[in-house]
Amino acid sequence: MGGNQQAVKGQKQAESLEGVLERITFYNEENGFLIGKLKGQTKTAEIAVVGKAPKVQCGETLLLTGSWTTHPKHGRQFSFTSFESKLPASAYGIRKYLASGLIHGIGKTYANKIVDHFGADTLRVISEESGRLKEIEGIGKLRAKSIKEAWEEQKTVREVMMFLQTYGVTDALCLRLVRKYGNSAKTILETDPYRIIREVKGIGFKTADKIALNLGLASNGPARIDAGILHTLQESEDEGHTHTERRELALKAADLLEADTKDVENRIDALMLEEELVTSKPDWLQNPVCARAEETIVCCLHNQSKSDSSLPPIQVEKAIEWAQEKAGFAFADQQAEAVRQALQSKISILTGGPGTGKTTILRALVSILRAKKTKILLAAPTGRAARRMAESCSHFAQTVHRLLKFDPSQGGFTQNEQNPLICDFVIMDEASMLDLRLAAALIRSLPPKAHLLLVGDADQLPSVGSGNVLKDLIQCELFQVTRLAVTFRQAENSGIVGLAHGILAGKGSPPPPVDSLSEINPQHDVHFVRALTPEDCVSAVTRLSKNIIPKKFFIDPKNELQILAPLHRGIGGIGNLNDQLRDALNPTGATQVIGSLLFREGDKVIQTRNNYDKDVFNGDMGIIDSVDTLNGKVEIDFEGKKVSYQRMEITDLQPAYAISVHKSQGSEYPVVIFPILKQHFMMLQRNLVYTGLTRAKKKVIFVGDPAAYAMAIRNDKTLERKTDLIRKIIEYKGH
């Protein structure tokens, strides 16, 4: 007896608890962790329950398994480790269930009307006789159909959620799976989990692999090894490379899979036979999409340069004189040459840093072409860059995605070689942001006789996506390139421009640092505030944003200030900065919690992926106009355009008081704050600081350690991207 007592000492026997979920006081979308109130079968009082229960809703009957615990603040509660859920059977439970906003088209009002009419039979009616919903006043044929579809989708999502709850898959990703595969989602996950890596954005190899191994799929099976190889290649692309050396790919994939390198090598051969991998050189392997994109650029640019021009006859020198008279000043030799090359060459490139006159050239070129009644198209990678271009050139400009008309149903652009753009001249600004695939899409859409001018600063950060197109096209030396190196008089007095050119020259001295925010002189446009620890840095950035900048610079911190940080994590990272700045600049308002992220009415947010249905794109920034906490909706004001987001869509948004330097490309802000610390050492590179600095139109404030700044300026050895575009262009030219 004593032995048995000793064996069970300290252990809690599992208990069961059943009841109706009355309230959800907290829910984490990322992991399904729930804090709620349960009304037990034998007790009228609500019981506090905590545990992971993905996708449950108020009104459901839950059977929980766990143990009673005592929280130091909240008292006695039931902590569960597993659960079973049943749809509500009583009118009371159904009413609560439907009023939760679970089913699109049914809010609290309609939930009451439907349950009042159908009682405990409500859910069966929705599922099996949805046409009867028209018996309810206000529900017509379309609303009844919508309710039925939403109900079926929820059932499928729930089934998938229950299946995936142990794999760390978020609600948002579950919804994407269901929208992609419908009722087949669970079957596909059970039979071919690696498929979802290729077909569903946001699900990576590790998640799919965890599902596969738990299902008992062989760890050395071809499907797993193939997925590991392609994942490793994708990781290389994510770093900006367009190809990977075969041996490197095999070793990295074998390490990931904990597999024999020979097995991996054999599957590489198999994937090459299946054309899932292609060779650019004997030992270079590429994704076929990357290979086709490079070949498209090479072939189309060659054909473009050899074709006749659709421009009407232009007396170039007279046109330049006319443009100078119109502008009211004489162009510098480099500026005149840039206009000349653009008019005379089918393919030309204009590159230069801030203050070197790129805008003057574009304005002159557009004026000449408009006077000749040619069809001009202006484009940029981001909405902000397009708007800035339109303002400076007094001509309509748009994003590349809008220009090429992306069709979500086909997963591609409608403007292509079969359906080219109608134009004589295309000017592409911020061309350093064009990744390989987007550049290929743009170039293949050009009519053969059109001119193309690529404009960009080759010293900025390269594109987020793979490739280094602008730099490669410059370095191949086969196209007309105008390099602007002279800073013009109007920019000479700019501390920002002067510092930018100093950075490119490798001068590591920042502006003289000040130790107190009170020492900041509003007359200067470049500042450095010394803050040696992450805590001091965040404190200084917060005080600057809340007090100093609005009062001394008369700047609206939400709309005219942008914090650009090198890293996402850590005390001095983007995540913590956003938390602190939200509390400082927007402390009150209706709030929506999605996973680990909090969104508050009045918050500044950024879109993180292209959404063609909503016509918002990666990098678009807006302000949360309203938060519907009951139905889990938010409405965003994107500079005058109102866009609604459902609960599952909000994960496409991130707080944007602070963003990464990469996200800022193509944008300009009146004032920029740039935290820079030694803790950021992994990202401290010359082109990062240069890019962040040149986003500021009026003022920039560095906050951090002067030694970290000097470290960054000395580091000009940025990761060289492995691309094959230059070789292919030169070889094609040789043929």
XYZ file of C-alpha atoms in Angstrom:
735
model
C 0.000 0.000 0.000
C 2.757 2.392 0.998
C 4.567 1.666 -2.265
C 1.489 2.543 -4.307
C 1.001 5.768 -2.421
C 4.583 6.726 -3.110
C 4.222 5.967 -6.788
C 1.296 8.319 -7.295
C 2.476 11.040 -4.966
C 2.496 14.441 -6.741
C 0.454 13.185 -9.654
C -2.940 14.578 -10.530
C -5.539 12.181 -11.736
C -7.181 13.295 -14.987
C -10.738 14.533 -14.588
C -13.512 15.275 -17.046
C -15.729 18.307 -17.307
C -18.639 18.823 -19.699
C -20.664 21.930 -20.387
C -21.609 24.736 -22.766
C -18.954 27.301 -23.642
C -20.545 30.567 -22.498
C -17.810 33.119 -23.110
C -14.345 33.387 -24.657
C -12.301 35.961 -22.738
C -9.051 35.334 -24.615
C -8.093 33.405 -27.740
C -4.710 33.089 -29.459
C -5.120 32.536 -33.197
C -1.573 31.249 -33.532
C -1.802 28.266 -31.202
C -5.487 27.927 -30.294
C -4.947 28.767 -26.586
C -8.244 29.688 -24.981
C -9.430 31.201 -21.717
C -13.175 30.939 -21.351
C -16.222 30.350 -19.180
C -18.061 27.042 -19.200
C -21.539 26.393 -17.802
C -21.452 22.846 -16.457
C -24.296 20.381 -16.682
C -24.838 20.224 -12.943
C -23.827 23.729 -11.937
C -25.360 27.047 -12.842
C -22.220 29.039 -12.024
C -19.704 29.639 -14.802
C -16.428 27.736 -14.550
C -13.123 29.238 -15.747
C -11.381 26.918 -18.234
C -7.945 27.238 -19.880
C -6.255 25.157 -22.574
C -5.824 24.694 -26.325
C -9.095 24.375 -28.212
C -8.755 25.552 -31.800
C -11.760 27.010 -33.539
C -14.341 26.435 -30.809
C -17.216 28.894 -30.504
C -19.577 30.034 -27.792
C -22.590 27.728 -27.530
C -20.691 24.508 -28.271
C -20.803 21.638 -25.825
C -17.259 20.752 -24.737
C -16.034 17.604 -23.040
C -12.734 18.580 -21.405
C -10.079 16.339 -19.884
C -7.605 17.832 -17.435
C -7.305 18.884 -13.796
C -8.336 21.609 -11.381
C -5.730 24.269 -10.632
C -5.619 27.497 -8.664
C -4.389 30.666 -10.324
C -2.807 33.189 -7.920
C -4.891 36.026 -9.354
C -7.966 34.440 -10.975
C -8.592 31.635 -8.507
C -9.869 28.118 -9.205
C -9.990 27.026 -12.853
C -10.050 23.874 -14.938
C -6.882 23.386 -17.003
C -7.569 20.957 -19.859
C -5.125 19.037 -22.021
C -7.602 17.553 -24.499
C -11.160 18.198 -25.587
C -14.044 16.932 -27.633
C -16.584 19.244 -29.120
C -20.215 18.783 -30.069
C -22.366 21.240 -31.894
C -24.982 22.771 -29.608
C -28.226 20.833 -29.352
C -30.343 23.279 -27.363
C -31.929 26.473 -28.667
C -29.966 28.362 -26.011
C -26.612 26.948 -27.205
C -27.436 27.409 -30.887
C -28.400 31.029 -30.307
C -25.061 31.695 -28.624
C -23.209 29.773 -31.311
C -24.680 31.682 -34.235
C -24.499 35.074 -32.490
C -20.696 34.686 -32.212
C -20.299 35.882 -35.814
C -19.020 32.487 -36.890
C -21.209 32.321 -39.986
C -20.868 35.186 -42.439
C -24.329 36.666 -42.945
C -25.596 35.824 -39.426
C -25.033 38.346 -36.665
C -26.786 38.649 -33.322
C -30.058 39.940 -34.821
C -30.448 37.191 -37.399
C -29.281 34.542 -34.924
C -32.211 35.461 -32.664
C -34.695 35.514 -35.568
C -33.580 32.127 -36.940
C -33.530 30.352 -33.568
C -36.863 31.900 -32.567
C -38.319 30.366 -35.740
C -36.602 26.964 -35.920
C -35.587 26.365 -32.290
C -33.375 23.340 -31.608
C -33.786 22.263 -35.235
C -31.876 25.325 -36.513
C -28.524 23.723 -37.396
C -30.172 20.834 -39.242
C -32.241 23.315 -41.269
C -29.130 25.313 -42.223
C -27.282 22.142 -43.199
C -30.033 20.180 -44.962
C -32.860 22.596 -45.802
C -31.168 25.972 -46.202
C -33.891 27.121 -48.589
C -36.220 27.334 -45.581
C -34.145 30.241 -44.240
C -36.194 32.401 -46.612
C -39.052 31.944 -44.138
C -37.217 34.493 -41.959
C -37.988 38.145 -42.679
C -34.985 39.821 -44.329
C -33.406 36.619 -45.650
C -33.716 36.226 -49.391
C -32.366 33.638 -51.821
C -28.851 35.131 -52.003
C -28.430 35.521 -48.232
C -29.730 31.983 -47.642
C -27.249 30.628 -50.175
C -24.422 32.654 -48.589
C -25.304 31.321 -45.105
C -25.331 27.746 -46.418
C -21.901 28.173 -48.097
C -20.410 29.792 -44.995
C -21.789 26.965 -42.849
C -20.232 24.302 -45.085
C -16.901 26.110 -45.141
C -16.900 26.389 -41.356
C -17.580 22.675 -40.979
C -14.656 21.860 -43.262
C -12.358 24.377 -41.551
C -13.294 22.918 -38.191
C -12.528 19.380 -39.342
C -9.153 20.459 -40.710
C -8.420 22.466 -37.557
C -9.083 19.474 -35.354
C -6.813 17.398 -37.551
C -4.011 19.977 -37.515
C -4.241 21.234 -33.943
C -1.070 19.410 -32.886
C 1.031 20.708 -35.779
C 1.179 24.414 -35.000
C -0.883 25.442 -38.036
C -2.670 28.764 -37.479
C -6.350 29.411 -38.078
C -5.464 31.633 -41.022
C -3.454 28.877 -42.704
C -6.241 26.369 -42.083
C -8.639 28.701 -43.836
C -6.234 28.978 -46.786
C -6.076 25.167 -46.986
C -9.851 24.909 -47.046
C -10.213 27.675 -49.620
C -7.616 25.941 -51.778
C -8.891 22.360 -51.518
C -12.456 22.631 -50.195
C -13.840 19.401 -48.746
C -10.773 17.513 -50.006
C -8.419 19.378 -47.617
C -8.202 16.676 -44.957
C -7.805 13.874 -47.540
C -4.956 15.699 -49.275
C -3.215 16.328 -45.961
C -3.455 12.649 -45.078
C -2.285 11.322 -48.460
C 0.175 13.910 -49.796
C 1.107 16.478 -47.111
C 4.195 17.693 -49.010
C 1.953 18.925 -51.802
C 0.744 21.819 -49.683
C 4.266 23.321 -49.541
C 4.105 24.115 -53.264
C 0.462 25.056 -53.445
C -0.406 26.942 -50.235
C 1.500 30.110 -49.358
C 2.604 30.229 -45.724
C 3.067 26.477 -45.150
C 6.682 25.404 -45.176
C 8.568 22.164 -45.198
C 8.824 21.773 -41.422
C 5.044 21.906 -40.894
C 4.301 19.511 -43.755
C 7.107 17.209 -42.617
C 5.759 17.063 -39.077
C 2.342 16.067 -40.411
C 3.861 13.460 -42.741
C 6.052 11.826 -40.095
C 3.206 11.716 -37.579
C 1.099 9.988 -40.202
C 3.785 7.331 -40.530
C 5.206 8.261 -43.948
C 8.709 6.865 -44.536
C 11.510 9.214 -43.489
C 13.630 8.092 -46.454
C 10.794 7.998 -48.979
C 11.117 9.794 -52.339
C 8.300 12.251 -51.516
C 10.070 13.454 -48.358
C 13.519 13.706 -49.941
C 12.112 15.566 -52.967
C 10.309 18.014 -50.682
C 13.514 18.574 -48.689
C 15.562 19.256 -51.845
C 13.028 21.714 -53.246
C 12.700 23.397 -49.841
C 16.476 23.845 -49.666
C 16.483 25.338 -53.158
C 13.656 27.690 -52.138
C 15.654 28.815 -49.102
C 18.473 29.724 -51.469
C 16.019 31.737 -53.574
C 14.739 33.467 -50.436
C 18.318 34.668 -49.888
C 18.215 36.239 -53.357
C 20.041 33.568 -55.398
C 18.635 32.260 -58.668
C 20.744 29.088 -58.715
C 22.549 26.772 -56.291
C 25.601 24.605 -56.830
C 24.617 20.948 -56.965
C 26.984 19.750 -54.222
C 25.902 22.528 -51.872
C 22.228 21.717 -52.490
C 22.792 17.999 -51.811
C 24.710 18.578 -48.572
C 22.222 21.111 -47.180
C 19.216 18.956 -48.067
C 20.840 15.857 -46.545
C 21.511 17.805 -43.340
C 17.904 19.040 -43.196
C 16.495 15.558 -43.777
C 19.108 13.705 -41.716
C 19.433 11.509 -44.780
C 22.270 9.847 -46.688
C 23.809 12.223 -49.250
C 23.738 9.452 -51.894
C 19.952 9.133 -51.493
C 19.644 12.885 -51.957
C 21.922 12.856 -55.018
C 19.786 10.110 -56.562
C 16.611 12.127 -56.028
C 18.283 15.230 -57.527
C 18.882 13.168 -60.674
C 15.239 12.038 -60.625
C 13.993 15.614 -60.204
C 16.133 16.706 -63.145
C 14.594 13.979 -65.301
C 11.142 15.186 -64.207
C 12.246 18.797 -64.973
C 11.548 19.865 -61.407
C 15.187 21.005 -61.440
C 17.111 22.354 -64.432
C 20.783 23.131 -65.045
C 22.086 26.500 -66.107
C 25.727 25.336 -66.030
C 26.769 21.710 -65.463
C 26.950 22.089 -61.682
C 24.348 24.857 -61.231
C 20.766 23.913 -60.450
C 17.729 26.141 -60.798
C 14.026 26.175 -60.215
C 12.533 25.961 -63.747
C 10.546 29.145 -63.071
C 13.781 31.059 -62.345
C 15.437 29.599 -65.421
C 12.506 30.591 -67.657
C 12.445 34.096 -66.159
C 16.145 34.643 -66.936
C 15.714 33.268 -70.453
C 12.645 35.472 -70.990
C 14.555 38.603 -69.986
C 17.493 37.701 -72.240
C 15.411 36.835 -75.306
C 12.911 39.700 -74.992
C 15.540 42.379 -74.365
C 17.545 41.147 -77.366
C 14.484 41.240 -79.629
C 13.451 44.589 -78.205
C 16.803 46.199 -78.925
C 16.809 44.890 -82.516
C 13.269 46.019 -83.385
C 12.322 49.345 -84.938
C 11.073 52.167 -82.742
C 7.421 53.213 -82.683
C 8.347 56.781 -81.680
C 7.567 59.477 -84.246
C 10.544 61.386 -85.726
C 12.094 63.503 -82.963
C 14.846 66.066 -83.445
C 16.529 65.100 -80.218
C 18.755 68.143 -79.691
C 15.915 70.562 -80.364
C 13.657 68.544 -78.073
C 16.223 68.793 -75.252
C 16.492 72.579 -75.792
C 12.698 72.840 -75.680
C 12.552 70.811 -72.449
C 15.208 73.072 -70.875
C 13.200 76.179 -71.767
C 10.090 74.579 -70.311
C 11.966 73.661 -67.109
C 13.495 77.141 -66.807
C 17.114 76.023 -66.470
C 19.874 74.367 -68.473
C 20.430 70.651 -67.976
C 23.798 69.332 -66.922
C 25.671 67.284 -69.519
C 24.758 63.995 -67.809
C 21.076 64.944 -67.639
C 20.946 65.896 -71.319
C 22.764 62.672 -72.199
C 20.240 60.606 -70.248
C 17.337 62.163 -72.185
C 19.233 61.648 -75.444
C 19.934 57.963 -74.756
C 16.349 57.259 -73.708
C 14.981 58.732 -76.956
C 17.551 57.074 -79.209
C 17.940 53.641 -77.533
C 15.260 51.006 -77.295
C 16.646 49.830 -73.921
C 18.312 52.303 -71.552
C 19.134 52.543 -67.873
C 19.370 55.602 -65.648
C 21.064 55.184 -62.281
C 22.217 57.569 -59.585
C 21.882 58.511 -55.944
C 19.809 61.245 -54.280
C 20.153 64.784 -55.570
C 21.676 63.744 -58.903
C 18.720 64.879 -61.015
C 16.790 61.714 -61.922
C 13.462 63.473 -61.421
C 14.475 66.349 -63.709
C 15.310 63.858 -66.463
C 12.028 61.972 -66.114
C 10.008 65.184 -66.122
C 11.788 66.374 -69.299
C 11.393 63.038 -71.028
C 7.676 62.823 -70.237
C 7.163 66.408 -71.461
C 8.868 65.646 -74.801
C 6.976 62.400 -75.339
C 3.631 63.976 -74.458
C 4.297 66.833 -76.876
C 4.847 64.196 -79.566
C 1.530 62.556 -78.605
C 3.098 59.195 -77.820
C 1.587 56.612 -75.512
C 3.646 56.675 -72.279
C 3.281 54.274 -69.372
C 4.863 55.054 -65.993
C 5.225 52.330 -63.374
C 6.886 51.573 -60.048
C 6.978 48.495 -57.783
C 4.966 50.069 -54.925
C 1.918 52.285 -54.646
C 3.859 54.992 -52.798
C 6.601 55.069 -55.428
C 3.985 55.244 -58.202
C 2.205 58.166 -56.521
C 5.495 60.013 -56.053
C 6.359 59.424 -59.701
C 2.966 60.697 -60.853
C 3.353 63.879 -58.794
C 6.878 64.663 -60.014
C 6.116 63.941 -63.704
C 2.527 65.275 -63.777
C 1.490 62.059 -65.513
C -0.471 59.015 -64.389
C 1.676 56.245 -62.863
C 0.723 52.876 -61.427
C 2.192 49.803 -59.789
C 3.673 47.103 -61.999
C 0.987 44.680 -60.814
C -1.796 47.021 -61.910
C -0.020 47.785 -65.172
C 0.284 44.097 -66.048
C -3.213 43.243 -64.709
C -2.721 40.286 -62.419
C -5.521 37.705 -62.680
C -5.843 35.773 -59.375
C -7.935 33.052 -61.011
C -5.120 32.230 -63.443
C -2.252 33.012 -61.076
C -0.527 35.268 -63.617
C -0.589 38.543 -65.514
C -2.965 39.075 -68.418
C -0.521 41.407 -70.176
C 2.158 39.247 -71.806
C 3.739 38.468 -75.190
C 0.368 37.299 -76.543
C -1.422 40.331 -75.122
C 1.209 43.095 -74.977
C 0.823 46.536 -73.492
C -0.415 49.286 -75.800
C 2.377 51.844 -75.581
C 5.368 53.486 -77.217
C 7.456 54.087 -74.102
C 7.605 52.494 -70.644
C 9.440 54.144 -67.747
C 10.037 51.903 -64.747
C 11.102 53.742 -61.574
C 12.754 52.160 -58.511
C 13.961 49.355 -60.776
C 16.362 48.030 -58.101
C 13.252 46.580 -56.429
C 12.352 44.412 -59.445
C 13.008 40.775 -58.669
C 13.707 38.282 -61.439
C 10.126 37.100 -61.979
C 8.514 40.528 -61.920
C 11.161 41.914 -64.271
C 10.515 39.029 -66.682
C 6.751 39.665 -66.537
C 7.272 43.363 -67.322
C 9.727 42.815 -70.165
C 7.680 40.080 -71.856
C 4.656 42.415 -71.907
C 6.405 45.090 -73.999
C 5.373 45.494 -77.634
C 8.467 44.935 -79.855
C 8.706 48.569 -80.983
C 8.359 50.170 -77.534
C 11.197 51.814 -75.607
C 12.059 50.826 -72.046
C 13.809 53.055 -69.516
C 14.793 51.493 -66.193
C 15.427 54.036 -63.440
C 16.933 53.206 -60.082
C 19.732 53.534 -57.580
C 22.003 50.503 -57.968
C 23.576 51.240 -54.559
C 20.344 50.557 -52.686
C 19.368 47.192 -51.267
C 18.513 44.645 -53.966
C 15.010 43.274 -54.448
C 13.364 41.246 -51.694
C 12.734 38.454 -54.200
C 15.477 36.513 -55.973
C 17.749 38.078 -58.560
C 19.615 41.358 -58.924
C 18.209 42.464 -62.241
C 19.099 46.169 -62.376
C 22.687 45.585 -61.270
C 23.088 42.642 -63.682
C 21.775 44.672 -66.644
C 24.194 47.479 -65.801
C 27.181 45.165 -65.369
C 26.642 43.223 -68.597
C 27.557 46.479 -70.464
C 25.320 45.704 -73.426
C 22.694 48.395 -72.807
C 22.914 52.176 -72.708
C 23.587 53.226 -69.103
C 23.721 56.796 -67.810
C 25.352 57.042 -64.398
C 24.551 60.272 -62.566
C 27.358 61.225 -60.223
C 27.053 65.000 -59.845
C 25.038 66.450 -56.973
C 23.092 69.497 -58.110
C 23.054 72.872 -56.474
C 19.596 72.553 -54.966
C 20.714 69.363 -53.171
C 24.214 70.496 -52.152
C 23.004 72.012 -48.895
C 21.140 68.868 -47.892
C 22.807 67.057 -45.044
C 20.956 63.905 -46.116
C 22.388 64.010 -49.660
C 25.872 64.854 -48.395
C 25.818 62.013 -45.870
C 24.483 59.579 -48.516
C 27.411 60.276 -50.823
C 29.800 60.026 -47.870
C 28.406 56.594 -47.028
C 28.962 55.383 -50.603
C 32.530 56.639 -50.366
C 33.010 54.620 -47.171
C 33.259 57.578 -44.787
C 32.363 56.114 -41.407
C 31.784 59.260 -39.350
C 28.162 59.915 -38.382
C 26.830 63.381 -37.586
C 28.179 64.601 -34.212
C 26.202 62.616 -31.618
C 24.176 64.336 -28.885
C 23.493 62.785 -25.503
C 20.203 64.528 -24.788
C 17.067 64.898 -26.893
C 16.924 68.561 -25.872
C 20.138 69.134 -27.869
C 18.447 68.326 -31.170
C 18.495 71.387 -33.423
C 15.380 71.620 -35.634
C 17.386 73.632 -38.184
C 19.540 70.607 -39.030
C 18.283 67.789 -41.223
C 20.601 65.004 -39.967
C 20.909 64.062 -36.283
C 22.493 61.337 -34.186
C 21.215 60.626 -30.666
C 23.555 58.500 -28.565
C 21.797 55.526 -26.915
C 24.121 52.595 -26.247
C 21.671 49.999 -24.910
C 18.535 48.626 -26.590
C 16.416 49.878 -23.679
C 17.785 53.435 -23.979
C 17.394 53.301 -27.752
C 13.706 52.301 -27.593
C 13.036 54.922 -24.916
C 14.644 57.654 -27.037
C 12.765 56.596 -30.199
C 9.477 56.624 -28.271
C 10.093 60.068 -26.736
C 11.168 61.474 -30.091
C 8.023 60.146 -31.763
C 5.599 61.259 -29.065
C 7.028 64.590 -27.955
C 10.102 66.002 -29.686
C 9.209 65.580 -33.365
C 5.590 66.841 -33.122
C 6.620 69.854 -30.999
C 9.975 70.830 -32.527
C 9.465 69.752 -36.155
C 5.646 70.198 -36.315
C 5.363 66.717 -37.804
C 2.398 64.338 -37.462
C 4.089 61.174 -36.092
C 1.517 58.781 -37.627
C 1.457 60.145 -41.161
C 4.792 61.894 -41.650
C 7.237 59.917 -39.500
C 8.602 56.443 -40.149
C 10.869 54.332 -37.941
C 13.130 52.019 -39.981
C 14.836 49.250 -38.029
C 17.348 46.602 -39.145
C 15.947 43.646 -37.168
C 12.543 42.250 -36.220
C 13.362 40.583 -32.897
C 14.868 41.695 -29.633
C 14.323 44.737 -27.432
C 15.520 47.075 -30.183
C 13.659 45.169 -32.891
C 10.612 46.074 -34.962
C 8.176 44.021 -32.853
C 8.974 45.701 -29.540
C 9.249 49.141 -31.137
C 5.738 48.760 -32.535
C 4.366 47.744 -29.128
C 5.974 50.731 -27.403
C 5.029 53.220 -30.109
C 1.409 52.051 -30.201
C 1.104 52.594 -26.458
C 2.694 56.034 -26.820
C 0.895 57.298 -29.933
C -2.389 55.378 -29.850
C -3.089 54.225 -26.281
C -6.883 53.858 -26.493
C -9.500 52.579 -28.903
C -11.333 49.390 -29.840
C -8.898 46.490 -29.983
C -8.656 43.238 -31.933
C -6.146 40.533 -30.906
C -5.000 38.123 -33.617
C -2.531 35.588 -32.311
C 0.344 37.490 -30.796
C -0.567 40.709 -32.623
C -2.790 43.471 -31.348
C -4.625 45.874 -33.661
C -6.205 49.040 -32.307
C -8.478 51.591 -33.943
C -6.203 54.374 -35.194
C -3.151 52.087 -35.556
C -0.760 52.458 -38.451
C -0.508 49.137 -40.385
C 1.199 47.674 -43.448
C -0.029 45.033 -45.903
C 2.434 42.111 -46.036
C 1.344 40.289 -49.205
C -0.362 41.109 -52.489
C -4.138 40.794 -52.336
C -5.480 41.279 -55.832
C -9.104 40.832 -54.788
C -8.856 43.799 -52.424
C -6.497 45.749 -54.712
C -3.939 46.169 -51.919
C -0.328 45.138 -52.257
C 2.705 44.188 -50.231
C 4.039 47.401 -48.661
C 0.814 49.449 -48.816
C 0.349 51.390 -45.561
C -2.838 52.619 -43.932
C -4.615 53.538 -40.702
C -7.186 51.312 -38.990
C -10.414 53.280 -39.384
C -12.673 51.006 -37.328
C -12.591 47.747 -35.362
C -15.642 45.500 -35.064
C -14.729 43.397 -32.041
C -17.999 41.439 -32.165
C -17.512 40.101 -35.697
C -13.717 40.265 -35.730
C -13.524 42.766 -38.602
C -11.373 45.819 -39.220
C -11.575 48.556 -41.847
C -8.345 50.132 -43.105
C -7.996 53.551 -44.698
C -5.273 53.235 -47.362
C -4.794 56.929 -48.110
C -8.468 57.507 -48.851
C -9.375 53.992 -50.025
C -11.369 52.033 -47.385
C -10.776 48.256 -47.325
C -12.524 45.756 -45.016
C -10.764 42.713 -43.544
C -12.410 39.648 -42.061
C -10.850 38.042 -38.978
C -8.932 35.455 -40.983
C -7.557 38.121 -43.340
C -6.147 40.376 -40.642
C -3.041 38.196 -40.473
C -1.975 39.854 -43.757
C -1.470 43.070 -41.769
C 1.354 44.080 -39.451
C 1.762 47.139 -37.201
C 3.731 49.789 -39.099
C 4.946 52.425 -36.650
C 8.277 50.675 -37.233
C 9.065 48.668 -40.373
C 12.155 47.085 -41.928
C 14.411 49.008 -44.291
C 13.536 46.472 -47.005
C 9.832 47.289 -46.612
C 10.589 50.999 -47.000
C 12.088 50.700 -50.489
C 10.262 52.753 -53.059
C 8.824 55.044 -50.370
C 9.816 58.427 -49.004
C 8.871 59.945 -45.662
C 9.268 63.514 -44.382
C 11.104 62.264 -41.278
C 12.891 58.952 -40.654
C 14.196 57.591 -37.334
C 16.831 54.888 -37.739
C 17.736 52.831 -34.608
C 21.238 51.409 -34.986
C 22.904 49.235 -32.344
C 25.726 46.733 -32.123
C 23.044 44.099 -31.429
C 22.016 44.601 -35.081
C 25.457 43.435 -36.266
C 24.090 40.693 -38.556
C 22.338 43.340 -40.670
C 24.814 46.216 -40.394
C 25.837 46.844 -43.981
C 26.608 50.003 -45.917
C 23.739 49.637 -48.391
C 21.238 49.103 -45.554
C 22.141 52.422 -43.904
C 22.292 54.137 -47.302
C 18.834 52.871 -48.273
C 17.287 53.864 -44.930
C 18.873 57.310 -45.017
C 17.688 58.081 -48.550
C 14.052 57.321 -47.605
C 14.011 60.631 -45.672
C 12.894 63.742 -47.556
C 13.493 66.350 -44.835
C 15.085 64.932 -41.706
C 16.705 61.739 -40.460
C 17.552 60.904 -36.861
C 19.888 58.029 -36.060
C 19.405 56.693 -32.540
C 21.950 54.299 -31.116
C 25.661 53.582 -30.939
C 28.048 55.607 -33.171
C 30.363 52.578 -33.214
C 27.555 50.479 -34.766
C 27.096 53.136 -37.454
C 30.828 53.078 -38.249
C 30.731 49.265 -38.316
C 27.947 49.348 -40.919
C 29.685 51.881 -43.182
C 32.901 49.834 -43.176
C 30.977 46.706 -44.181
C 30.482 46.977 -47.945
C 30.824 43.208 -48.430
C 27.161 42.484 -48.893
C 26.072 38.960 -49.735
C 26.796 38.489 -53.422
C 23.740 37.058 -55.101
C 24.292 34.053 -57.339
C 22.557 34.874 -60.603
C 23.077 33.675 -64.152
C 21.570 36.596 -66.032
C 24.821 38.279 -67.089
C 26.305 35.070 -68.524
C 23.119 34.265 -70.421
C 22.879 37.785 -71.886
C 26.496 37.734 -73.086
C 26.235 34.211 -74.519
C 22.976 35.073 -76.304
C 24.632 38.175 -77.753
C 27.537 35.999 -78.999
C 25.135 33.781 -80.947
